[in-house]
Amino acid sequence: MTPMRHHEPAPDRPGRRLTTRETAELLGVKPETVYAYVSRGLLSSAREPGGRASTFEAREVEALARRNRREAAGSPGSGGDLSVRTRLTFIDKDRYYFRGVDATELAVRHSYEEVAEWLWTGRMTRGVTFTAPEETVEVARHAVRALPEHTSPTDRLRVAAIAAAAEDPLRFDLSERAVLSTARTLIPTLVAALPPVLHTPEDDGPLAHRLWCRLTGRPADEAALRVLDTALALLVDHDLAASTLAVRVAASARAHAYAAVSAGLGVLEGPLHGAASGLAHRMLLDVLDQGTAVPVIADELRAGRRVPGLGHRLYPGEDPRARVLFGFLEQLPRAEPALLAARDIVATTARHTPLHANVDLALAVFTASCGMPATAGETIFAVARTAGWIAHALEEYGERPLRMRPSGHYVGPRPPQPLPE
């Protein structure tokens, strides 16, 4: 593509038409790109009577040139930049904020449910708990029971969300009141649909208590439950992570809240997102087994893999979520071996490249210390982030529909091509 030339608009003469060469020059593209614009419906062309060359309406060309310049400059909401206005989360150096309040302080002082309500409404509701109708829970459990035994927790959560949606005939009501009602019942439904490890699961009380018995068969104590509840609150939202962006795209198309959450769960399962804590968990177990991080890190580097649980593109220093969780984990005697292994991983890797521990490594220390499977971190992440996804869906419902629809840059064969034989 030739450099974009910012010509002044042509004189406003009614009916003025441009040649292909003039159109290409005004748009700063090659002539063949002009025809690609026509094939995509971005421009319309016509032939002068008795002529063979295409011509283009000047005002239409000038409007497209202005749009291209805006997108090249990266204006919010354009196809060239996925910057999205939000009042929810702000990340600044080594801190992050929920509606302007330090997120780590919220997580330390308030329950997961209270932090979720703050993110949704901007109001702090003390002592709030989430409950779900028995009929909805039973439908979700029935759907999850039908899955193969090896099904991942994220798959179970996704199926539970779909089943809960099918049970709700009013799911297409996108008013704030209806969506918040959905959120307050969907999250406990997702937790209740997970098969318990203990034979007598809790189905009331704080959400962290209900989730615990679906992650491990070990008995809970107040200190461990506090870590789990804090982890859930810390992970409620984190700006436009990949899964959150998928949720906003779904909400932009006016998908209902259950479908928007399903979109987020689909992206979360990627190894570079929600599943990252599982990789850190397995690495941590290897270090504990070998007694040192050196051979484990060496194997990771030799295989050309990034060492899981270290570094974060949004934090030049320490991940504030990891800092808070490590502080709580230091108060858990059972976590001491895994904490030492985590510190060994950070120190060993620092010889190669200086990186701080991120929240995935902190979650791995917690899950490994409490006898949880490697997938437990992903489950915690998914349950926690559902609240943030609902908050972003609510914001997107208030925006212009289908605004998150960037234009593709066609690089295929120049049309028209002959029909294939």
Short mmCIF file of C-alpha atoms in Angstrom, two decimals, residues 11-417:
data_model
loop_
_atom_site.label_atom_id
_atom_site.label_comp_id
_atom_site.label_asym_id
_atom_site.label_seq_id
_atom_site.Cartn_x
_atom_site.Cartn_y
_atom_site.Cartn_z
CA PRO A 11 -14.32 21.50 -4.25
CA ASP A 12 -17.90 20.63 -3.36
CA ARG A 13 -19.49 20.42 -6.81
CA PRO A 14 -22.74 18.44 -7.12
CA GLY A 15 -22.33 15.26 -9.11
CA ARG A 16 -18.57 15.59 -9.43
CA ARG A 17 -16.99 12.21 -10.22
CA LEU A 18 -13.40 10.99 -9.92
CA THR A 19 -11.40 8.65 -12.09
CA THR A 20 -9.85 5.53 -10.65
CA ARG A 21 -6.45 7.20 -10.59
CA GLU A 22 -7.81 10.30 -8.80
CA THR A 23 -9.67 8.09 -6.30
CA ALA A 24 -6.57 6.01 -5.56
CA GLU A 25 -4.49 9.18 -5.08
CA LEU A 26 -7.03 10.74 -2.72
CA LEU A 27 -7.24 7.55 -0.66
CA GLY A 28 -3.49 6.95 -0.73
CA VAL A 29 -3.86 3.43 -2.12
CA LYS A 30 -3.12 1.51 -5.28
CA PRO A 31 -5.77 1.39 -8.04
CA GLU A 32 -6.44 -2.30 -7.41
CA THR A 33 -7.28 -1.47 -3.78
CA VAL A 34 -9.97 0.90 -5.03
CA TYR A 35 -11.69 -2.05 -6.72
CA ALA A 36 -11.32 -4.06 -3.54
CA TYR A 37 -13.18 -1.26 -1.73
CA VAL A 38 -15.94 -1.57 -4.32
CA SER A 39 -16.19 -5.35 -3.87
CA ARG A 40 -16.51 -4.86 -0.09
CA GLY A 41 -19.27 -2.29 -0.49
CA LEU A 42 -17.17 0.62 0.81
CA LEU A 43 -17.37 2.46 -2.50
CA SER A 44 -19.80 2.48 -5.40
CA SER A 45 -18.68 2.88 -9.00
CA ALA A 46 -20.31 3.74 -12.29
CA ARG A 47 -19.27 4.05 -15.93
CA GLU A 48 -19.77 7.23 -17.89
CA PRO A 49 -22.03 6.88 -20.94
CA GLY A 50 -19.94 5.63 -23.83
CA GLY A 51 -16.92 5.11 -21.59
CA ARG A 52 -15.23 1.95 -20.29
CA ALA A 53 -13.47 3.27 -17.17
CA SER A 54 -15.14 3.35 -13.76
CA THR A 55 -15.77 6.63 -11.98
CA PHE A 56 -16.52 7.38 -8.35
CA GLU A 57 -18.65 9.95 -6.58
CA ALA A 58 -16.34 12.54 -4.99
CA ARG A 59 -18.26 12.99 -1.74
CA GLU A 60 -18.27 9.22 -1.11
CA VAL A 61 -14.53 8.98 -1.75
CA GLU A 62 -13.81 11.93 0.55
CA ALA A 63 -15.95 10.37 3.32
CA LEU A 64 -13.99 7.10 3.04
CA ALA A 65 -10.69 9.03 3.11
CA ARG A 66 -11.75 10.77 6.33
CA ARG A 67 -12.74 7.41 7.86
CA ASN A 68 -9.40 5.87 6.88
CA ARG A 69 -7.52 8.76 8.48
CA ARG A 70 -9.50 8.40 11.72
CA GLU A 71 -8.77 4.66 11.84
CA ALA A 72 -5.09 5.21 11.06
CA ALA A 73 -4.95 7.64 13.98
CA GLY A 74 -6.53 5.01 16.21
CA SER A 75 -9.71 6.79 17.27
CA PRO A 76 -11.62 4.90 20.00
CA GLY A 77 -14.26 2.57 18.66
CA SER A 78 -12.86 2.47 15.13
CA GLY A 79 -11.78 -0.67 13.38
CA GLY A 80 -8.15 0.39 13.63
CA ASP A 81 -8.04 0.49 17.42
CA LEU A 82 -9.86 -1.62 19.97
CA SER A 83 -9.71 1.04 22.65
CA VAL A 84 -13.01 0.94 24.56
CA ARG A 85 -14.36 3.49 27.02
CA THR A 86 -15.00 1.92 30.41
CA ARG A 87 -15.72 3.07 33.96
CA LEU A 88 -14.82 -0.28 35.48
CA THR A 89 -11.08 -0.99 35.75
CA PHE A 90 -8.05 1.26 35.44
CA ILE A 91 -4.52 -0.19 35.42
CA ASP A 92 -1.70 2.21 36.30
CA LYS A 93 1.87 0.94 36.57
CA ASP A 94 1.83 -1.56 39.44
CA ARG A 95 -1.69 -0.89 40.72
CA TYR A 96 -5.21 -1.36 39.45
CA TYR A 97 -8.53 0.16 40.44
CA PHE A 98 -12.22 -0.81 40.38
CA ARG A 99 -14.35 2.29 39.74
CA GLY A 100 -11.48 4.43 40.99
CA VAL A 101 -10.90 2.47 44.23
CA ASP A 102 -7.72 0.44 44.77
CA ALA A 103 -8.74 -3.10 43.80
CA THR A 104 -6.33 -4.79 46.18
CA GLU A 105 -7.70 -2.85 49.16
CA LEU A 106 -11.24 -3.79 48.13
CA ALA A 107 -10.27 -7.45 47.89
CA VAL A 108 -8.58 -7.46 51.29
CA ARG A 109 -11.46 -5.74 53.09
CA HIS A 110 -14.51 -7.09 51.27
CA SER A 111 -15.88 -10.42 50.10
CA TYR A 112 -16.00 -11.51 46.48
CA GLU A 113 -19.75 -10.85 46.35
CA GLU A 114 -19.33 -7.35 47.77
CA VAL A 115 -16.60 -6.50 45.26
CA ALA A 116 -18.77 -7.85 42.41
CA GLU A 117 -21.68 -5.64 43.51
CA TRP A 118 -19.35 -2.65 43.67
CA LEU A 119 -18.17 -3.31 40.13
CA TRP A 120 -21.75 -3.73 38.86
CA THR A 121 -23.46 -0.85 40.62
CA GLY A 122 -20.87 1.44 42.20
CA ARG A 123 -22.49 0.77 45.59
CA MET A 124 -21.03 -1.24 48.47
CA THR A 125 -23.59 -3.76 49.81
CA ARG A 126 -22.31 -5.26 53.03
CA GLY A 127 -22.96 -8.94 53.68
CA VAL A 128 -24.49 -9.65 50.26
CA THR A 129 -24.65 -13.30 49.15
CA PHE A 130 -25.71 -14.81 45.83
CA THR A 131 -28.34 -17.54 45.61
CA ALA A 132 -29.86 -19.44 42.70
CA PRO A 133 -33.31 -21.02 42.20
CA GLU A 134 -33.30 -24.77 42.85
CA GLU A 135 -34.87 -25.47 39.45
CA THR A 136 -32.06 -23.64 37.62
CA VAL A 137 -29.38 -25.39 39.65
CA GLU A 138 -30.90 -28.80 38.99
CA VAL A 139 -31.10 -28.17 35.23
CA ALA A 140 -27.45 -27.10 35.19
CA ARG A 141 -26.35 -30.08 37.28
CA HIS A 142 -28.25 -32.49 35.05
CA ALA A 143 -26.51 -31.08 31.96
CA VAL A 144 -23.07 -31.26 33.61
CA ARG A 145 -23.62 -34.85 34.81
CA ALA A 146 -24.14 -35.93 31.19
CA LEU A 147 -20.59 -34.88 30.27
CA PRO A 148 -17.67 -37.36 30.09
CA GLU A 149 -15.68 -37.83 33.27
CA HIS A 150 -12.55 -36.25 31.76
CA THR A 151 -14.38 -32.99 30.93
CA SER A 152 -12.48 -29.88 32.00
CA PRO A 153 -13.97 -27.53 34.61
CA THR A 154 -14.28 -24.73 32.06
CA ASP A 155 -16.31 -27.01 29.79
CA ARG A 156 -18.56 -27.84 32.73
CA LEU A 157 -19.04 -24.16 33.49
CA ARG A 158 -19.85 -23.41 29.86
CA VAL A 159 -22.44 -26.20 29.71
CA ALA A 160 -23.92 -25.02 33.02
CA ALA A 161 -24.25 -21.49 31.64
CA ILE A 162 -26.03 -22.76 28.51
CA ALA A 163 -28.38 -24.92 30.59
CA ALA A 164 -29.19 -21.98 32.87
CA ALA A 165 -29.93 -19.86 29.81
CA ALA A 166 -32.33 -22.47 28.44
CA GLU A 167 -34.14 -22.46 31.78
CA ASP A 168 -34.62 -18.67 31.63
CA PRO A 169 -37.30 -17.65 29.07
CA LEU A 170 -36.70 -13.95 29.87
CA ARG A 171 -32.98 -14.06 29.13
CA PHE A 172 -33.35 -11.59 26.24
CA ASP A 173 -34.34 -8.79 28.61
CA LEU A 174 -31.17 -6.66 28.52
CA SER A 175 -32.31 -4.02 31.00
CA GLU A 176 -29.84 -3.35 33.81
CA ARG A 177 -32.23 -4.71 36.43
CA ALA A 178 -32.74 -7.98 34.53
CA VAL A 179 -29.04 -8.49 33.74
CA LEU A 180 -28.04 -7.91 37.37
CA SER A 181 -30.65 -10.43 38.46
CA THR A 182 -29.16 -12.90 36.00
CA ALA A 183 -25.67 -12.24 37.34
CA ARG A 184 -26.69 -12.84 40.96
CA THR A 185 -28.18 -16.23 40.08
CA LEU A 186 -25.81 -17.37 37.31
CA ILE A 187 -22.61 -17.23 39.37
CA PRO A 188 -23.91 -19.46 42.21
CA THR A 189 -25.47 -21.75 39.59
CA LEU A 190 -22.07 -22.23 37.94
CA VAL A 191 -20.50 -23.14 41.29
CA ALA A 192 -23.35 -25.45 42.32
CA ALA A 193 -23.18 -27.29 38.98
CA LEU A 194 -19.56 -28.34 39.55
CA PRO A 195 -19.30 -31.86 41.00
CA PRO A 196 -18.17 -31.76 44.64
CA VAL A 197 -15.06 -33.52 45.85
CA LEU A 198 -16.56 -33.89 49.31
CA HIS A 199 -19.75 -35.92 49.74
CA THR A 200 -21.54 -33.14 51.61
CA PRO A 201 -21.07 -29.93 49.62
CA GLU A 202 -22.11 -26.54 50.92
CA ASP A 203 -24.76 -24.82 48.84
CA ASP A 204 -25.29 -21.70 50.93
CA GLY A 205 -23.15 -19.12 52.69
CA PRO A 206 -20.27 -17.20 51.05
CA LEU A 207 -19.42 -18.28 47.52
CA ALA A 208 -15.84 -19.14 48.48
CA HIS A 209 -17.13 -21.72 50.98
CA ARG A 210 -19.33 -23.32 48.30
CA LEU A 211 -16.50 -23.39 45.79
CA TRP A 212 -13.92 -24.87 48.20
CA CYS A 213 -15.55 -28.31 48.42
CA ARG A 214 -15.62 -28.47 44.61
CA LEU A 215 -11.87 -27.91 44.38
CA THR A 216 -10.43 -30.20 47.06
CA GLY A 217 -11.32 -32.98 49.45
CA ARG A 218 -9.32 -31.44 52.28
CA PRO A 219 -11.26 -29.77 55.08
CA ALA A 220 -11.39 -26.01 54.95
CA ASP A 221 -10.05 -23.65 57.58
CA GLU A 222 -10.71 -19.93 57.93
CA ALA A 223 -7.24 -18.91 56.70
CA ALA A 224 -7.50 -20.99 53.50
CA LEU A 225 -11.05 -19.80 52.83
CA ARG A 226 -9.83 -16.24 53.26
CA VAL A 227 -7.19 -16.80 50.58
CA LEU A 228 -9.77 -18.26 48.19
CA ASP A 229 -12.24 -15.43 48.76
CA THR A 230 -9.49 -12.83 48.29
CA ALA A 231 -8.31 -14.52 45.09
CA LEU A 232 -11.86 -14.41 43.71
CA ALA A 233 -12.17 -10.72 44.56
CA LEU A 234 -8.79 -9.85 43.04
CA LEU A 235 -9.67 -11.63 39.78
CA VAL A 236 -13.12 -10.08 39.30
CA ASP A 237 -11.91 -7.90 36.41
CA HIS A 238 -8.70 -6.83 34.70
CA ASP A 239 -9.62 -4.36 31.96
CA LEU A 240 -9.92 -5.71 28.40
CA ALA A 241 -8.35 -9.14 28.71
CA ALA A 242 -8.96 -11.40 25.71
CA SER A 243 -11.99 -13.11 27.26
CA THR A 244 -13.49 -9.76 28.30
CA LEU A 245 -13.11 -8.43 24.78
CA ALA A 246 -14.99 -11.48 23.48
CA VAL A 247 -17.77 -10.74 25.98
CA ARG A 248 -18.03 -7.14 24.80
CA VAL A 249 -18.17 -8.22 21.15
CA ALA A 250 -21.03 -10.61 22.02
CA ALA A 251 -22.81 -7.90 24.00
CA SER A 252 -22.32 -5.46 21.13
CA ALA A 253 -24.34 -7.88 19.00
CA ARG A 254 -26.94 -7.85 21.81
CA ALA A 255 -26.32 -11.44 22.88
CA HIS A 256 -27.96 -12.08 26.25
CA ALA A 257 -25.85 -12.24 29.43
CA TYR A 258 -25.59 -16.05 29.48
CA ALA A 259 -24.30 -16.07 25.89
CA ALA A 260 -21.84 -13.26 26.63
CA VAL A 261 -20.46 -15.25 29.58
CA SER A 262 -20.23 -18.34 27.36
CA ALA A 263 -18.12 -16.32 24.90
CA GLY A 264 -15.78 -15.36 27.71
CA LEU A 265 -15.47 -18.95 28.91
CA GLY A 266 -14.58 -20.07 25.40
CA VAL A 267 -11.62 -17.68 25.23
CA LEU A 268 -10.58 -18.24 28.84
CA GLU A 269 -9.67 -21.86 28.11
CA GLY A 270 -6.65 -20.82 26.06
CA PRO A 271 -3.23 -21.70 27.55
CA LEU A 272 -2.19 -18.03 27.39
CA HIS A 273 -5.14 -16.89 29.49
CA GLY A 274 -7.14 -18.75 32.15
CA ALA A 275 -5.24 -22.01 31.81
CA ALA A 276 -1.88 -20.37 32.58
CA SER A 277 -2.19 -21.10 36.31
CA GLY A 278 -2.45 -24.84 35.54
CA LEU A 279 0.90 -24.72 33.74
CA ALA A 280 2.42 -22.94 36.73
CA HIS A 281 0.86 -25.53 39.07
CA ARG A 282 2.46 -28.43 37.22
CA MET A 283 5.82 -26.68 37.09
CA LEU A 284 5.63 -26.01 40.83
CA LEU A 285 4.98 -29.69 41.53
CA ASP A 286 8.03 -30.59 39.42
CA VAL A 287 10.19 -28.22 41.45
CA LEU A 288 8.84 -29.68 44.71
CA ASP A 289 9.53 -33.18 43.41
CA GLN A 290 13.11 -32.43 42.33
CA GLY A 291 13.95 -30.18 45.26
CA THR A 292 15.31 -27.39 43.08
CA ALA A 293 14.05 -25.15 40.28
CA VAL A 294 17.24 -25.27 38.18
CA PRO A 295 16.57 -28.43 36.09
CA VAL A 296 12.88 -27.57 35.71
CA ILE A 297 13.57 -24.06 34.43
CA ALA A 298 16.35 -25.39 32.23
CA ASP A 299 13.90 -27.83 30.61
CA GLU A 300 11.41 -25.03 29.98
CA LEU A 301 14.05 -22.83 28.36
CA ARG A 302 15.52 -25.71 26.36
CA ALA A 303 12.08 -26.46 24.93
CA GLY A 304 11.70 -22.80 23.93
CA ARG A 305 8.75 -22.32 26.27
CA ARG A 306 8.01 -19.25 28.32
CA VAL A 307 8.35 -19.97 32.05
CA PRO A 308 4.75 -19.91 33.34
CA GLY A 309 3.76 -17.72 36.27
CA LEU A 310 6.30 -14.98 35.58
CA GLY A 311 5.91 -11.48 34.14
CA HIS A 312 2.86 -9.58 32.93
CA ARG A 313 2.65 -7.28 29.95
CA LEU A 314 0.62 -4.68 31.90
CA TYR A 315 2.90 -4.51 34.94
CA PRO A 316 6.54 -3.47 34.55
CA GLY A 317 7.12 -4.51 38.16
CA GLU A 318 5.28 -6.81 40.52
CA ASP A 319 1.76 -7.99 39.75
CA PRO A 320 -0.28 -6.43 42.60
CA ARG A 321 -2.62 -9.44 42.69
CA ALA A 322 0.31 -11.77 43.29
CA ARG A 323 1.70 -9.49 45.99
CA VAL A 324 -1.55 -9.63 47.98
CA LEU A 325 -2.01 -13.38 47.59
CA PHE A 326 1.57 -14.16 48.58
CA GLY A 327 1.05 -12.07 51.69
CA PHE A 328 -1.93 -14.20 52.69
CA LEU A 329 -0.21 -17.45 51.72
CA GLU A 330 2.65 -16.67 54.08
CA GLN A 331 0.11 -17.07 56.91
CA LEU A 332 -0.73 -20.62 55.77
CA PRO A 333 1.74 -23.12 57.29
CA ARG A 334 0.82 -25.72 54.67
CA ALA A 335 1.87 -23.31 51.89
CA GLU A 336 5.47 -22.92 53.05
CA PRO A 337 7.03 -25.63 50.78
CA ALA A 338 5.26 -24.31 47.68
CA LEU A 339 6.16 -20.72 48.58
CA LEU A 340 9.82 -21.66 48.83
CA ALA A 341 9.59 -23.45 45.47
CA ALA A 342 7.99 -20.36 43.91
CA ARG A 343 10.76 -18.13 45.23
CA ASP A 344 13.31 -20.57 43.83
CA ILE A 345 11.61 -20.36 40.41
CA VAL A 346 11.74 -16.54 40.45
CA ALA A 347 15.38 -16.45 41.61
CA THR A 348 16.51 -19.08 39.10
CA THR A 349 14.79 -17.39 36.17
CA ALA A 350 16.22 -14.01 37.21
CA ARG A 351 19.65 -15.29 36.14
CA HIS A 352 18.28 -15.49 32.61
CA THR A 353 15.81 -12.57 32.58
CA PRO A 354 14.49 -10.49 35.49
CA LEU A 355 10.78 -11.22 35.86
CA HIS A 356 8.40 -10.90 38.78
CA ALA A 357 5.87 -13.54 39.85
CA ASN A 358 2.37 -12.97 38.51
CA VAL A 359 -1.03 -14.02 39.82
CA ASP A 360 -0.83 -17.39 38.04
CA LEU A 361 2.15 -18.45 40.16
CA ALA A 362 0.43 -17.22 43.33
CA LEU A 363 -2.67 -19.23 42.43
CA ALA A 364 -0.47 -22.25 41.75
CA VAL A 365 1.06 -22.01 45.22
CA PHE A 366 -2.43 -21.93 46.71
CA THR A 367 -3.86 -24.80 44.65
CA ALA A 368 -0.79 -27.02 45.09
CA SER A 369 -0.73 -26.39 48.85
CA CYS A 370 -4.39 -27.27 49.32
CA GLY A 371 -4.42 -30.57 47.44
CA MET A 372 -6.29 -29.15 44.47
CA PRO A 373 -5.85 -30.34 40.85
CA ALA A 374 -3.92 -28.29 38.31
CA THR A 375 -7.22 -27.11 36.80
CA ALA A 376 -8.35 -25.49 40.07
CA GLY A 377 -6.73 -22.14 39.25
CA GLU A 378 -8.63 -21.99 35.99
CA THR A 379 -11.88 -22.73 37.82
CA ILE A 380 -11.23 -19.97 40.35
CA PHE A 381 -10.35 -17.59 37.52
CA ALA A 382 -13.51 -18.41 35.55
CA VAL A 383 -15.91 -18.09 38.48
CA ALA A 384 -14.32 -14.83 39.59
CA ARG A 385 -14.18 -13.25 36.15
CA THR A 386 -17.84 -14.01 35.40
CA ALA A 387 -18.73 -11.01 37.55
CA GLY A 388 -16.43 -8.77 35.50
CA TRP A 389 -17.83 -10.11 32.24
CA ILE A 390 -21.33 -9.20 33.37
CA ALA A 391 -20.15 -5.69 34.25
CA HIS A 392 -18.62 -5.24 30.79
CA ALA A 393 -21.71 -6.66 29.09
CA LEU A 394 -23.83 -4.11 30.97
CA GLU A 395 -21.58 -1.30 29.76
CA GLU A 396 -21.71 -2.55 26.20
CA TYR A 397 -25.52 -2.79 26.21
CA GLY A 398 -25.50 0.98 26.73
CA GLU A 399 -23.39 1.60 23.62
CA ARG A 400 -24.32 1.70 19.95
CA PRO A 401 -25.13 -1.85 18.72
CA LEU A 402 -22.56 -3.66 16.58
CA ARG A 403 -19.98 -0.92 17.05
CA MET A 404 -17.23 -3.48 17.63
CA ARG A 405 -17.14 -4.56 14.03
CA PRO A 406 -13.72 -3.76 12.49
CA SER A 407 -13.27 -3.95 8.73
CA GLY A 408 -11.04 -6.63 7.30
CA HIS A 409 -8.08 -5.65 5.12
CA TYR A 410 -8.56 -7.81 2.04
CA VAL A 411 -5.28 -9.22 0.65
CA GLY A 412 -6.66 -12.03 -1.51
CA PRO A 413 -6.82 -12.33 -5.32
CA ARG A 414 -8.07 -9.20 -7.08
CA PRO A 415 -11.75 -9.63 -7.95
CA PRO A 416 -13.54 -10.53 -10.06
CA GLN A 417 -12.08 -14.01 -10.42
#
